[in-house]
Amino acid sequence: MAQQGRLRCQEVPSCQGAWLRVPCFPYPTGKSSRPWREWKKEKGPTPEEAIQKLKETEKILIKKQEFLEHKIQQELQTAKKHGTKNKRAALQALRRKKRLEQQLAQTDGTLSTLEFQREAIENATTNVEVLRTMELAAQGMKKAYQDMDIDKVDELMADITEQQEVAQQISDAISRPVGFGEDVDEDELLEELEELEQEELAREVLDVEDKEEEPPIKLPSVPSTHLPAGPAPEADEDEEALKQLAEWVS
């Protein structure tokens, strides 16, 4: 009997490798006993579980609302039915109706609170997902630019610009004529072009004057006699044949 009052212990390994005697306490259920260090807190529900539970409770409250509204209508009909004939029964029906209306108002308030809480959890869940996505995007961007240095980028762009300038200079050097045409005076070329234009203009003036001096071309005179008439059209011959056929028939 004396041993039953003593606290039982259990040996467990410590972090240093030695064995320690740890007292055992019964679980709240009383079914078994384990070392106190193995007790675990109950895990709270996940946001999805909480939202699902809130939705189920909302459905129950909505059904309760419908039930209360139906009972209120019944009590109202009962009060109207008795009216002045049974005043006591009518008053009792109105009292029950008033209590049901109070319960309905409380149910409405509770339902609004649950809906607000569910929407808050849904918004929080959405915000958490958005933040996770943004964090992943930031990590991806950081990983993409981890091997890049802004100084190296500036140097690379400077090298590209320099190479483009060199390429343009090479293109200009290749396209520039070499060995001829460099000593030609542009003013002399313009004077020569103007002389050619003056010669062409003088030639055109001489051609016009030669055409004016040529004698006019004589055209034949219009005949005074009438020209013989041409053959009659086919339509007239067909009409004449029809007339002859009609005379023969008559």
JSON list of C-alpha atoms in Angstrom, two decimals:
[
{"chain": "A", "resi": 1, "resn": "MET", "atom": "CA", "xyz": [0.00, 0.00, 0.00]},
{"chain": "A", "resi": 2, "resn": "ALA", "atom": "CA", "xyz": [2.88, 2.31, 0.73]},
{"chain": "A", "resi": 3, "resn": "GLN", "atom": "CA", "xyz": [4.25, 1.74, -2.73]},
{"chain": "A", "resi": 4, "resn": "GLN", "atom": "CA", "xyz": [0.98, 2.85, -4.38]},
{"chain": "A", "resi": 5, "resn": "GLY", "atom": "CA", "xyz": [1.41, 6.37, -3.01]},
{"chain": "A", "resi": 6, "resn": "ARG", "atom": "CA", "xyz": [4.87, 6.71, -4.52]},
{"chain": "A", "resi": 7, "resn": "LEU", "atom": "CA", "xyz": [5.27, 8.46, -7.89]},
{"chain": "A", "resi": 8, "resn": "ARG", "atom": "CA", "xyz": [6.43, 6.13, -10.63]},
{"chain": "A", "resi": 9, "resn": "CYS", "atom": "CA", "xyz": [9.45, 7.12, -12.73]},
{"chain": "A", "resi": 10, "resn": "GLN", "atom": "CA", "xyz": [10.75, 6.14, -16.13]},
{"chain": "A", "resi": 11, "resn": "GLU", "atom": "CA", "xyz": [14.29, 6.19, -17.44]},
{"chain": "A", "resi": 12, "resn": "VAL", "atom": "CA", "xyz": [14.82, 8.26, -20.59]},
{"chain": "A", "resi": 13, "resn": "PRO", "atom": "CA", "xyz": [18.05, 9.15, -22.46]},
{"chain": "A", "resi": 14, "resn": "SER", "atom": "CA", "xyz": [19.40, 12.67, -22.00]},
{"chain": "A", "resi": 15, "resn": "CYS", "atom": "CA", "xyz": [21.24, 14.80, -24.56]},
{"chain": "A", "resi": 16, "resn": "GLN", "atom": "CA", "xyz": [24.58, 13.95, -22.87]},
{"chain": "A", "resi": 17, "resn": "GLY", "atom": "CA", "xyz": [24.02, 10.22, -23.40]},
{"chain": "A", "resi": 18, "resn": "ALA", "atom": "CA", "xyz": [23.20, 9.38, -19.78]},
{"chain": "A", "resi": 19, "resn": "TRP", "atom": "CA", "xyz": [19.90, 7.95, -18.57]},
{"chain": "A", "resi": 20, "resn": "LEU", "atom": "CA", "xyz": [17.64, 10.07, -16.39]},
{"chain": "A", "resi": 21, "resn": "ARG", "atom": "CA", "xyz": [14.73, 9.06, -14.22]},
{"chain": "A", "resi": 22, "resn": "VAL", "atom": "CA", "xyz": [11.75, 11.17, -15.23]},
{"chain": "A", "resi": 23, "resn": "PRO", "atom": "CA", "xyz": [8.45, 11.06, -13.29]},
{"chain": "A", "resi": 24, "resn": "CYS", "atom": "CA", "xyz": [5.43, 9.77, -15.22]},
{"chain": "A", "resi": 25, "resn": "PHE", "atom": "CA", "xyz": [2.14, 11.60, -15.08]},
{"chain": "A", "resi": 26, "resn": "PRO", "atom": "CA", "xyz": [-1.16, 10.18, -16.26]},
{"chain": "A", "resi": 27, "resn": "TYR", "atom": "CA", "xyz": [-2.81, 11.62, -19.36]},
{"chain": "A", "resi": 28, "resn": "PRO", "atom": "CA", "xyz": [-6.00, 13.61, -18.77]},
{"chain": "A", "resi": 29, "resn": "THR", "atom": "CA", "xyz": [-7.93, 10.62, -20.11]},
{"chain": "A", "resi": 30, "resn": "GLY", "atom": "CA", "xyz": [-6.39, 8.36, -17.49]},
{"chain": "A", "resi": 31, "resn": "LYS", "atom": "CA", "xyz": [-5.85, 5.53, -19.98]},
{"chain": "A", "resi": 32, "resn": "SER", "atom": "CA", "xyz": [-2.05, 5.51, -19.83]},
{"chain": "A", "resi": 33, "resn": "SER", "atom": "CA", "xyz": [0.91, 7.32, -18.38]},
{"chain": "A", "resi": 34, "resn": "ARG", "atom": "CA", "xyz": [3.96, 8.75, -20.16]},
{"chain": "A", "resi": 35, "resn": "PRO", "atom": "CA", "xyz": [6.88, 11.04, -19.24]},
{"chain": "A", "resi": 36, "resn": "TRP", "atom": "CA", "xyz": [5.86, 14.68, -18.91]},
{"chain": "A", "resi": 37, "resn": "ARG", "atom": "CA", "xyz": [8.29, 15.70, -21.66]},
{"chain": "A", "resi": 38, "resn": "GLU", "atom": "CA", "xyz": [6.32, 13.63, -24.20]},
{"chain": "A", "resi": 39, "resn": "TRP", "atom": "CA", "xyz": [3.11, 15.56, -23.66]},
{"chain": "A", "resi": 40, "resn": "LYS", "atom": "CA", "xyz": [2.10, 17.39, -26.81]},
{"chain": "A", "resi": 41, "resn": "LYS", "atom": "CA", "xyz": [-0.21, 20.29, -27.28]},
{"chain": "A", "resi": 42, "resn": "GLU", "atom": "CA", "xyz": [-3.20, 19.65, -29.44]},
{"chain": "A", "resi": 43, "resn": "LYS", "atom": "CA", "xyz": [-2.73, 21.06, -32.91]},
{"chain": "A", "resi": 44, "resn": "GLY", "atom": "CA", "xyz": [-5.09, 23.84, -33.87]},
{"chain": "A", "resi": 45, "resn": "PRO", "atom": "CA", "xyz": [-7.26, 23.55, -36.97]},
{"chain": "A", "resi": 46, "resn": "THR", "atom": "CA", "xyz": [-5.92, 24.64, -40.32]},
{"chain": "A", "resi": 47, "resn": "PRO", "atom": "CA", "xyz": [-7.52, 27.63, -42.06]},
{"chain": "A", "resi": 48, "resn": "GLU", "atom": "CA", "xyz": [-9.30, 25.28, -44.46]},
{"chain": "A", "resi": 49, "resn": "GLU", "atom": "CA", "xyz": [-10.73, 23.24, -41.57]},
{"chain": "A", "resi": 50, "resn": "ALA", "atom": "CA", "xyz": [-11.84, 26.40, -39.77]},
{"chain": "A", "resi": 51, "resn": "ILE", "atom": "CA", "xyz": [-13.56, 27.72, -42.91]},
{"chain": "A", "resi": 52, "resn": "GLN", "atom": "CA", "xyz": [-15.31, 24.39, -43.45]},
{"chain": "A", "resi": 53, "resn": "LYS", "atom": "CA", "xyz": [-16.49, 24.33, -39.81]},
{"chain": "A", "resi": 54, "resn": "LEU", "atom": "CA", "xyz": [-17.79, 27.89, -40.08]},
{"chain": "A", "resi": 55, "resn": "LYS", "atom": "CA", "xyz": [-19.71, 27.02, -43.25]},
{"chain": "A", "resi": 56, "resn": "GLU", "atom": "CA", "xyz": [-21.33, 24.05, -41.55]},
{"chain": "A", "resi": 57, "resn": "THR", "atom": "CA", "xyz": [-22.34, 26.21, -38.59]},
{"chain": "A", "resi": 58, "resn": "GLU", "atom": "CA", "xyz": [-23.74, 28.84, -40.97]},
{"chain": "A", "resi": 59, "resn": "LYS", "atom": "CA", "xyz": [-25.93, 26.20, -42.62]},
{"chain": "A", "resi": 60, "resn": "ILE", "atom": "CA", "xyz": [-27.27, 25.17, -39.20]},
{"chain": "A", "resi": 61, "resn": "LEU", "atom": "CA", "xyz": [-28.06, 28.78, -38.30]},
{"chain": "A", "resi": 62, "resn": "ILE", "atom": "CA", "xyz": [-29.78, 29.36, -41.65]},
{"chain": "A", "resi": 63, "resn": "LYS", "atom": "CA", "xyz": [-32.02, 26.35, -41.01]},
{"chain": "A", "resi": 64, "resn": "LYS", "atom": "CA", "xyz": [-32.73, 27.72, -37.52]},
{"chain": "A", "resi": 65, "resn": "GLN", "atom": "CA", "xyz": [-33.69, 31.06, -39.08]},
{"chain": "A", "resi": 66, "resn": "GLU", "atom": "CA", "xyz": [-36.14, 29.37, -41.40]},
{"chain": "A", "resi": 67, "resn": "PHE", "atom": "CA", "xyz": [-37.62, 27.39, -38.49]},
{"chain": "A", "resi": 68, "resn": "LEU", "atom": "CA", "xyz": [-38.03, 30.51, -36.34]},
{"chain": "A", "resi": 69, "resn": "GLU", "atom": "CA", "xyz": [-39.62, 32.48, -39.16]},
{"chain": "A", "resi": 70, "resn": "HIS", "atom": "CA", "xyz": [-42.06, 29.64, -39.71]},
{"chain": "A", "resi": 71, "resn": "LYS", "atom": "CA", "xyz": [-42.93, 29.48, -35.98]},
{"chain": "A", "resi": 72, "resn": "ILE", "atom": "CA", "xyz": [-43.40, 33.25, -35.85]},
{"chain": "A", "resi": 73, "resn": "GLN", "atom": "CA", "xyz": [-45.91, 33.05, -38.69]},
{"chain": "A", "resi": 74, "resn": "GLN", "atom": "CA", "xyz": [-47.71, 30.22, -36.91]},
{"chain": "A", "resi": 75, "resn": "GLU", "atom": "CA", "xyz": [-47.98, 32.18, -33.65]},
{"chain": "A", "resi": 76, "resn": "LEU", "atom": "CA", "xyz": [-49.19, 35.22, -35.57]},
{"chain": "A", "resi": 77, "resn": "GLN", "atom": "CA", "xyz": [-51.89, 33.15, -37.25]},
{"chain": "A", "resi": 78, "resn": "THR", "atom": "CA", "xyz": [-52.87, 31.71, -33.85]},
{"chain": "A", "resi": 79, "resn": "ALA", "atom": "CA", "xyz": [-53.22, 35.20, -32.36]},
{"chain": "A", "resi": 80, "resn": "LYS", "atom": "CA", "xyz": [-55.37, 36.30, -35.30]},
{"chain": "A", "resi": 81, "resn": "LYS", "atom": "CA", "xyz": [-57.47, 33.16, -35.04]},
{"chain": "A", "resi": 82, "resn": "HIS", "atom": "CA", "xyz": [-58.37, 33.69, -31.37]},
{"chain": "A", "resi": 83, "resn": "GLY", "atom": "CA", "xyz": [-58.59, 37.48, -31.58]},
{"chain": "A", "resi": 84, "resn": "THR", "atom": "CA", "xyz": [-61.21, 38.81, -29.15]},
{"chain": "A", "resi": 85, "resn": "LYS", "atom": "CA", "xyz": [-62.87, 35.42, -28.75]},
{"chain": "A", "resi": 86, "resn": "ASN", "atom": "CA", "xyz": [-60.06, 34.01, -26.58]},
{"chain": "A", "resi": 87, "resn": "LYS", "atom": "CA", "xyz": [-57.99, 36.95, -25.47]},
{"chain": "A", "resi": 88, "resn": "ARG", "atom": "CA", "xyz": [-55.79, 34.88, -23.14]},
{"chain": "A", "resi": 89, "resn": "ALA", "atom": "CA", "xyz": [-54.74, 32.45, -25.90]},
{"chain": "A", "resi": 90, "resn": "ALA", "atom": "CA", "xyz": [-54.13, 35.35, -28.30]},
{"chain": "A", "resi": 91, "resn": "LEU", "atom": "CA", "xyz": [-51.86, 37.10, -25.77]},
{"chain": "A", "resi": 92, "resn": "GLN", "atom": "CA", "xyz": [-49.91, 33.90, -25.12]},
{"chain": "A", "resi": 93, "resn": "ALA", "atom": "CA", "xyz": [-49.40, 33.45, -28.86]},
{"chain": "A", "resi": 94, "resn": "LEU", "atom": "CA", "xyz": [-48.13, 37.03, -29.15]},
{"chain": "A", "resi": 95, "resn": "ARG", "atom": "CA", "xyz": [-45.73, 36.49, -26.21]},
{"chain": "A", "resi": 96, "resn": "ARG", "atom": "CA", "xyz": [-44.32, 33.36, -27.87]},
{"chain": "A", "resi": 97, "resn": "LYS", "atom": "CA", "xyz": [-44.05, 35.32, -31.12]},
{"chain": "A", "resi": 98, "resn": "LYS", "atom": "CA", "xyz": [-42.06, 38.04, -29.33]},
{"chain": "A", "resi": 99, "resn": "ARG", "atom": "CA", "xyz": [-39.65, 35.50, -27.81]},
{"chain": "A", "resi": 100, "resn": "LEU", "atom": "CA", "xyz": [-39.19, 33.83, -31.21]},
{"chain": "A", "resi": 101, "resn": "GLU", "atom": "CA", "xyz": [-38.44, 37.21, -32.78]},
{"chain": "A", "resi": 102, "resn": "GLN", "atom": "CA", "xyz": [-35.76, 37.84, -30.15]},
{"chain": "A", "resi": 103, "resn": "GLN", "atom": "CA", "xyz": [-34.21, 34.44, -30.87]},
{"chain": "A", "resi": 104, "resn": "LEU", "atom": "CA", "xyz": [-34.33, 35.23, -34.60]},
{"chain": "A", "resi": 105, "resn": "ALA", "atom": "CA", "xyz": [-32.55, 38.55, -34.05]},
{"chain": "A", "resi": 106, "resn": "GLN", "atom": "CA", "xyz": [-29.86, 36.80, -31.97]},
{"chain": "A", "resi": 107, "resn": "THR", "atom": "CA", "xyz": [-29.47, 34.15, -34.67]},
{"chain": "A", "resi": 108, "resn": "ASP", "atom": "CA", "xyz": [-29.12, 36.85, -37.33]},
{"chain": "A", "resi": 109, "resn": "GLY", "atom": "CA", "xyz": [-26.40, 38.55, -35.30]},
{"chain": "A", "resi": 110, "resn": "THR", "atom": "CA", "xyz": [-24.55, 35.28, -34.73]},
{"chain": "A", "resi": 111, "resn": "LEU", "atom": "CA", "xyz": [-24.76, 34.40, -38.40]},
{"chain": "A", "resi": 112, "resn": "SER", "atom": "CA", "xyz": [-23.36, 37.80, -39.38]},
{"chain": "A", "resi": 113, "resn": "THR", "atom": "CA", "xyz": [-20.48, 37.32, -36.95]},
{"chain": "A", "resi": 114, "resn": "LEU", "atom": "CA", "xyz": [-19.67, 33.89, -38.37]},
{"chain": "A", "resi": 115, "resn": "GLU", "atom": "CA", "xyz": [-19.81, 35.18, -41.94]},
{"chain": "A", "resi": 116, "resn": "PHE", "atom": "CA", "xyz": [-17.48, 38.06, -41.03]},
{"chain": "A", "resi": 117, "resn": "GLN", "atom": "CA", "xyz": [-15.05, 35.65, -39.34]},
{"chain": "A", "resi": 118, "resn": "ARG", "atom": "CA", "xyz": [-15.12, 33.24, -42.30]},
{"chain": "A", "resi": 119, "resn": "GLU", "atom": "CA", "xyz": [-14.47, 36.07, -44.77]},
{"chain": "A", "resi": 120, "resn": "ALA", "atom": "CA", "xyz": [-11.59, 37.30, -42.59]},
{"chain": "A", "resi": 121, "resn": "ILE", "atom": "CA", "xyz": [-10.01, 33.82, -42.59]},
{"chain": "A", "resi": 122, "resn": "GLU", "atom": "CA", "xyz": [-10.49, 33.49, -46.35]},
{"chain": "A", "resi": 123, "resn": "ASN", "atom": "CA", "xyz": [-8.87, 36.89, -46.89]},
{"chain": "A", "resi": 124, "resn": "ALA", "atom": "CA", "xyz": [-6.00, 35.95, -44.57]},
{"chain": "A", "resi": 125, "resn": "THR", "atom": "CA", "xyz": [-5.49, 32.68, -46.46]},
{"chain": "A", "resi": 126, "resn": "THR", "atom": "CA", "xyz": [-5.48, 34.55, -49.76]},
{"chain": "A", "resi": 127, "resn": "ASN", "atom": "CA", "xyz": [-2.97, 37.08, -48.41]},
{"chain": "A", "resi": 128, "resn": "VAL", "atom": "CA", "xyz": [-0.72, 34.27, -47.18]},
{"chain": "A", "resi": 129, "resn": "GLU", "atom": "CA", "xyz": [-0.78, 32.63, -50.61]},
{"chain": "A", "resi": 130, "resn": "VAL", "atom": "CA", "xyz": [-0.06, 35.95, -52.28]},
{"chain": "A", "resi": 131, "resn": "LEU", "atom": "CA", "xyz": [2.87, 36.58, -49.96]},
{"chain": "A", "resi": 132, "resn": "ARG", "atom": "CA", "xyz": [4.24, 33.10, -50.60]},
{"chain": "A", "resi": 133, "resn": "THR", "atom": "CA", "xyz": [3.99, 33.66, -54.33]},
{"chain": "A", "resi": 134, "resn": "MET", "atom": "CA", "xyz": [5.70, 37.04, -54.05]},
{"chain": "A", "resi": 135, "resn": "GLU", "atom": "CA", "xyz": [8.43, 35.47, -51.90]},
{"chain": "A", "resi": 136, "resn": "LEU", "atom": "CA", "xyz": [9.00, 32.74, -54.48]},
{"chain": "A", "resi": 137, "resn": "ALA", "atom": "CA", "xyz": [9.12, 35.35, -57.24]},
{"chain": "A", "resi": 138, "resn": "ALA", "atom": "CA", "xyz": [11.64, 37.40, -55.28]},
{"chain": "A", "resi": 139, "resn": "GLN", "atom": "CA", "xyz": [13.79, 34.31, -54.70]},
{"chain": "A", "resi": 140, "resn": "GLY", "atom": "CA", "xyz": [13.60, 33.43, -58.38]},
{"chain": "A", "resi": 141, "resn": "MET", "atom": "CA", "xyz": [14.61, 36.93, -59.39]},
{"chain": "A", "resi": 142, "resn": "LYS", "atom": "CA", "xyz": [17.44, 36.91, -56.86]},
{"chain": "A", "resi": 143, "resn": "LYS", "atom": "CA", "xyz": [18.65, 33.58, -58.20]},
{"chain": "A", "resi": 144, "resn": "ALA", "atom": "CA", "xyz": [18.46, 34.86, -61.76]},
{"chain": "A", "resi": 145, "resn": "TYR", "atom": "CA", "xyz": [20.61, 37.90, -60.95]},
{"chain": "A", "resi": 146, "resn": "GLN", "atom": "CA", "xyz": [22.94, 36.29, -58.41]},
{"chain": "A", "resi": 147, "resn": "ASP", "atom": "CA", "xyz": [25.73, 35.82, -60.99]},
{"chain": "A", "resi": 148, "resn": "MET", "atom": "CA", "xyz": [25.35, 39.32, -62.41]},
{"chain": "A", "resi": 149, "resn": "ASP", "atom": "CA", "xyz": [27.22, 42.42, -61.28]},
{"chain": "A", "resi": 150, "resn": "ILE", "atom": "CA", "xyz": [26.15, 45.94, -62.20]},
{"chain": "A", "resi": 151, "resn": "ASP", "atom": "CA", "xyz": [29.77, 46.94, -62.82]},
{"chain": "A", "resi": 152, "resn": "LYS", "atom": "CA", "xyz": [30.19, 44.01, -65.21]},
{"chain": "A", "resi": 153, "resn": "VAL", "atom": "CA", "xyz": [27.00, 45.01, -67.00]},
{"chain": "A", "resi": 154, "resn": "ASP", "atom": "CA", "xyz": [28.27, 48.57, -67.44]},
{"chain": "A", "resi": 155, "resn": "GLU", "atom": "CA", "xyz": [31.57, 47.27, -68.79]},
{"chain": "A", "resi": 156, "resn": "LEU", "atom": "CA", "xyz": [29.75, 44.94, -71.18]},
{"chain": "A", "resi": 157, "resn": "MET", "atom": "CA", "xyz": [27.55, 47.77, -72.51]},
{"chain": "A", "resi": 158, "resn": "ALA", "atom": "CA", "xyz": [30.63, 49.98, -72.94]},
{"chain": "A", "resi": 159, "resn": "ASP", "atom": "CA", "xyz": [32.35, 47.21, -74.91]},
{"chain": "A", "resi": 160, "resn": "ILE", "atom": "CA", "xyz": [29.29, 46.75, -77.11]},
{"chain": "A", "resi": 161, "resn": "THR", "atom": "CA", "xyz": [29.13, 50.49, -77.84]},
{"chain": "A", "resi": 162, "resn": "GLU", "atom": "CA", "xyz": [32.83, 50.57, -78.67]},
{"chain": "A", "resi": 163, "resn": "GLN", "atom": "CA", "xyz": [32.53, 47.58, -81.01]},
{"chain": "A", "resi": 164, "resn": "GLN", "atom": "CA", "xyz": [29.57, 49.20, -82.78]},
{"chain": "A", "resi": 165, "resn": "GLU", "atom": "CA", "xyz": [31.61, 52.35, -83.34]},
{"chain": "A", "resi": 166, "resn": "VAL", "atom": "CA", "xyz": [34.47, 50.30, -84.72]},
{"chain": "A", "resi": 167, "resn": "ALA", "atom": "CA", "xyz": [32.10, 48.43, -87.04]},
{"chain": "A", "resi": 168, "resn": "GLN", "atom": "CA", "xyz": [30.67, 51.73, -88.30]},
{"chain": "A", "resi": 169, "resn": "GLN", "atom": "CA", "xyz": [34.13, 53.10, -88.98]},
{"chain": "A", "resi": 170, "resn": "ILE", "atom": "CA", "xyz": [35.03, 49.95, -90.91]},
{"chain": "A", "resi": 171, "resn": "SER", "atom": "CA", "xyz": [31.84, 50.22, -92.99]},
{"chain": "A", "resi": 172, "resn": "ASP", "atom": "CA", "xyz": [32.57, 53.86, -93.79]},
{"chain": "A", "resi": 173, "resn": "ALA", "atom": "CA", "xyz": [36.14, 53.02, -94.78]},
{"chain": "A", "resi": 174, "resn": "ILE", "atom": "CA", "xyz": [35.03, 50.19, -97.07]},
{"chain": "A", "resi": 175, "resn": "SER", "atom": "CA", "xyz": [32.32, 52.25, -98.81]},
{"chain": "A", "resi": 176, "resn": "ARG", "atom": "CA", "xyz": [34.63, 55.25, -99.42]},
{"chain": "A", "resi": 177, "resn": "PRO", "atom": "CA", "xyz": [35.99, 55.32, -103.05]},
{"chain": "A", "resi": 178, "resn": "VAL", "atom": "CA", "xyz": [39.73, 54.82, -103.28]},
{"chain": "A", "resi": 179, "resn": "GLY", "atom": "CA", "xyz": [42.13, 56.02, -106.01]},
{"chain": "A", "resi": 180, "resn": "PHE", "atom": "CA", "xyz": [39.70, 58.00, -108.20]},
{"chain": "A", "resi": 181, "resn": "GLY", "atom": "CA", "xyz": [37.16, 60.77, -107.93]},
{"chain": "A", "resi": 182, "resn": "GLU", "atom": "CA", "xyz": [38.74, 62.35, -104.89]},
{"chain": "A", "resi": 183, "resn": "ASP", "atom": "CA", "xyz": [40.18, 65.44, -106.72]},
{"chain": "A", "resi": 184, "resn": "VAL", "atom": "CA", "xyz": [37.08, 66.29, -108.76]},
{"chain": "A", "resi": 185, "resn": "ASP", "atom": "CA", "xyz": [35.78, 69.81, -108.20]},
{"chain": "A", "resi": 186, "resn": "GLU", "atom": "CA", "xyz": [32.03, 69.92, -107.60]},
{"chain": "A", "resi": 187, "resn": "ASP", "atom": "CA", "xyz": [31.77, 73.48, -109.04]},
{"chain": "A", "resi": 188, "resn": "GLU", "atom": "CA", "xyz": [33.23, 72.35, -112.36]},
{"chain": "A", "resi": 189, "resn": "LEU", "atom": "CA", "xyz": [30.75, 69.51, -112.56]},
{"chain": "A", "resi": 190, "resn": "LEU", "atom": "CA", "xyz": [27.87, 71.90, -111.94]},
{"chain": "A", "resi": 191, "resn": "GLU", "atom": "CA", "xyz": [29.06, 74.28, -114.67]},
{"chain": "A", "resi": 192, "resn": "GLU", "atom": "CA", "xyz": [29.36, 71.41, -117.13]},
{"chain": "A", "resi": 193, "resn": "LEU", "atom": "CA", "xyz": [25.84, 70.24, -116.28]},
{"chain": "A", "resi": 194, "resn": "GLU", "atom": "CA", "xyz": [24.48, 73.75, -116.79]},
{"chain": "A", "resi": 195, "resn": "GLU", "atom": "CA", "xyz": [26.13, 73.96, -120.27]},
{"chain": "A", "resi": 196, "resn": "LEU", "atom": "CA", "xyz": [24.55, 70.65, -121.26]},
{"chain": "A", "resi": 197, "resn": "GLU", "atom": "CA", "xyz": [21.14, 71.90, -120.16]},
{"chain": "A", "resi": 198, "resn": "GLN", "atom": "CA", "xyz": [21.55, 75.12, -122.19]},
{"chain": "A", "resi": 199, "resn": "GLU", "atom": "CA", "xyz": [22.50, 73.12, -125.32]},
{"chain": "A", "resi": 200, "resn": "GLU", "atom": "CA", "xyz": [19.48, 70.86, -124.91]},
{"chain": "A", "resi": 201, "resn": "LEU", "atom": "CA", "xyz": [17.20, 73.89, -124.48]},
{"chain": "A", "resi": 202, "resn": "ALA", "atom": "CA", "xyz": [18.59, 75.57, -127.63]},
{"chain": "A", "resi": 203, "resn": "ARG", "atom": "CA", "xyz": [18.07, 72.36, -129.64]},
{"chain": "A", "resi": 204, "resn": "GLU", "atom": "CA", "xyz": [14.43, 72.16, -128.55]},
{"chain": "A", "resi": 205, "resn": "VAL", "atom": "CA", "xyz": [13.83, 75.82, -129.62]},
{"chain": "A", "resi": 206, "resn": "LEU", "atom": "CA", "xyz": [15.27, 75.15, -133.10]},
{"chain": "A", "resi": 207, "resn": "ASP", "atom": "CA", "xyz": [13.03, 72.11, -133.53]},
{"chain": "A", "resi": 208, "resn": "VAL", "atom": "CA", "xyz": [9.95, 74.18, -132.72]},
{"chain": "A", "resi": 209, "resn": "GLU", "atom": "CA", "xyz": [10.87, 76.89, -135.25]},
{"chain": "A", "resi": 210, "resn": "ASP", "atom": "CA", "xyz": [11.44, 74.29, -138.01]},
{"chain": "A", "resi": 211, "resn": "LYS", "atom": "CA", "xyz": [7.98, 72.85, -137.40]},
{"chain": "A", "resi": 212, "resn": "GLU", "atom": "CA", "xyz": [6.35, 76.28, -137.70]},
{"chain": "A", "resi": 213, "resn": "GLU", "atom": "CA", "xyz": [7.94, 76.86, -141.15]},
{"chain": "A", "resi": 214, "resn": "GLU", "atom": "CA", "xyz": [6.58, 73.61, -142.72]},
{"chain": "A", "resi": 215, "resn": "PRO", "atom": "CA", "xyz": [3.58, 74.10, -145.18]},
{"chain": "A", "resi": 216, "resn": "PRO", "atom": "CA", "xyz": [0.16, 73.09, -143.87]},
{"chain": "A", "resi": 217, "resn": "ILE", "atom": "CA", "xyz": [-1.16, 69.67, -144.88]},
{"chain": "A", "resi": 218, "resn": "LYS", "atom": "CA", "xyz": [-4.04, 69.77, -147.42]},
{"chain": "A", "resi": 219, "resn": "LEU", "atom": "CA", "xyz": [-7.04, 67.63, -146.55]},
{"chain": "A", "resi": 220, "resn": "PRO", "atom": "CA", "xyz": [-9.44, 66.23, -149.22]},
{"chain": "A", "resi": 221, "resn": "SER", "atom": "CA", "xyz": [-12.69, 68.15, -149.85]},
{"chain": "A", "resi": 222, "resn": "VAL", "atom": "CA", "xyz": [-16.04, 66.84, -148.74]},
{"chain": "A", "resi": 223, "resn": "PRO", "atom": "CA", "xyz": [-17.98, 65.12, -151.63]},
{"chain": "A", "resi": 224, "resn": "SER", "atom": "CA", "xyz": [-21.14, 66.95, -152.82]},
{"chain": "A", "resi": 225, "resn": "THR", "atom": "CA", "xyz": [-23.05, 63.87, -154.06]},
{"chain": "A", "resi": 226, "resn": "HIS", "atom": "CA", "xyz": [-25.05, 61.60, -151.80]},
{"chain": "A", "resi": 227, "resn": "LEU", "atom": "CA", "xyz": [-23.49, 58.29, -150.95]},
{"chain": "A", "resi": 228, "resn": "PRO", "atom": "CA", "xyz": [-25.47, 55.18, -151.89]},
{"chain": "A", "resi": 229, "resn": "ALA", "atom": "CA", "xyz": [-27.51, 53.74, -149.10]},
{"chain": "A", "resi": 230, "resn": "GLY", "atom": "CA", "xyz": [-26.17, 50.66, -147.47]},
{"chain": "A", "resi": 231, "resn": "PRO", "atom": "CA", "xyz": [-27.96, 47.33, -147.22]},
{"chain": "A", "resi": 232, "resn": "ALA", "atom": "CA", "xyz": [-31.12, 47.25, -145.11]},
{"chain": "A", "resi": 233, "resn": "PRO", "atom": "CA", "xyz": [-30.79, 45.67, -141.78]},
{"chain": "A", "resi": 234, "resn": "GLU", "atom": "CA", "xyz": [-31.86, 42.09, -141.19]},
{"chain": "A", "resi": 235, "resn": "ALA", "atom": "CA", "xyz": [-34.76, 43.14, -139.02]},
{"chain": "A", "resi": 236, "resn": "ASP", "atom": "CA", "xyz": [-36.49, 44.84, -142.00]},
{"chain": "A", "resi": 237, "resn": "GLU", "atom": "CA", "xyz": [-36.15, 41.68, -144.15]},
{"chain": "A", "resi": 238, "resn": "ASP", "atom": "CA", "xyz": [-37.72, 39.58, -141.40]},
{"chain": "A", "resi": 239, "resn": "GLU", "atom": "CA", "xyz": [-40.69, 41.96, -141.13]},
{"chain": "A", "resi": 240, "resn": "GLU", "atom": "CA", "xyz": [-41.23, 41.89, -144.87]},
{"chain": "A", "resi": 241, "resn": "ALA", "atom": "CA", "xyz": [-41.23, 38.08, -144.89]},
{"chain": "A", "resi": 242, "resn": "LEU", "atom": "CA", "xyz": [-43.81, 38.00, -142.10]},
{"chain": "A", "resi": 243, "resn": "LYS", "atom": "CA", "xyz": [-46.09, 40.35, -144.00]},
{"chain": "A", "resi": 244, "resn": "GLN", "atom": "CA", "xyz": [-45.96, 38.17, -147.13]},
{"chain": "A", "resi": 245, "resn": "LEU", "atom": "CA", "xyz": [-46.73, 35.07, -145.07]},
{"chain": "A", "resi": 246, "resn": "ALA", "atom": "CA", "xyz": [-49.74, 36.75, -143.48]},
{"chain": "A", "resi": 247, "resn": "GLU", "atom": "CA", "xyz": [-51.13, 37.78, -146.92]},
{"chain": "A", "resi": 248, "resn": "TRP", "atom": "CA", "xyz": [-50.72, 34.26, -148.25]},
{"chain": "A", "resi": 249, "resn": "VAL", "atom": "CA", "xyz": [-52.57, 32.73, -145.29]},
{"chain": "A", "resi": 250, "resn": "SER", "atom": "CA", "xyz": [-55.49, 35.19, -145.61]}
]
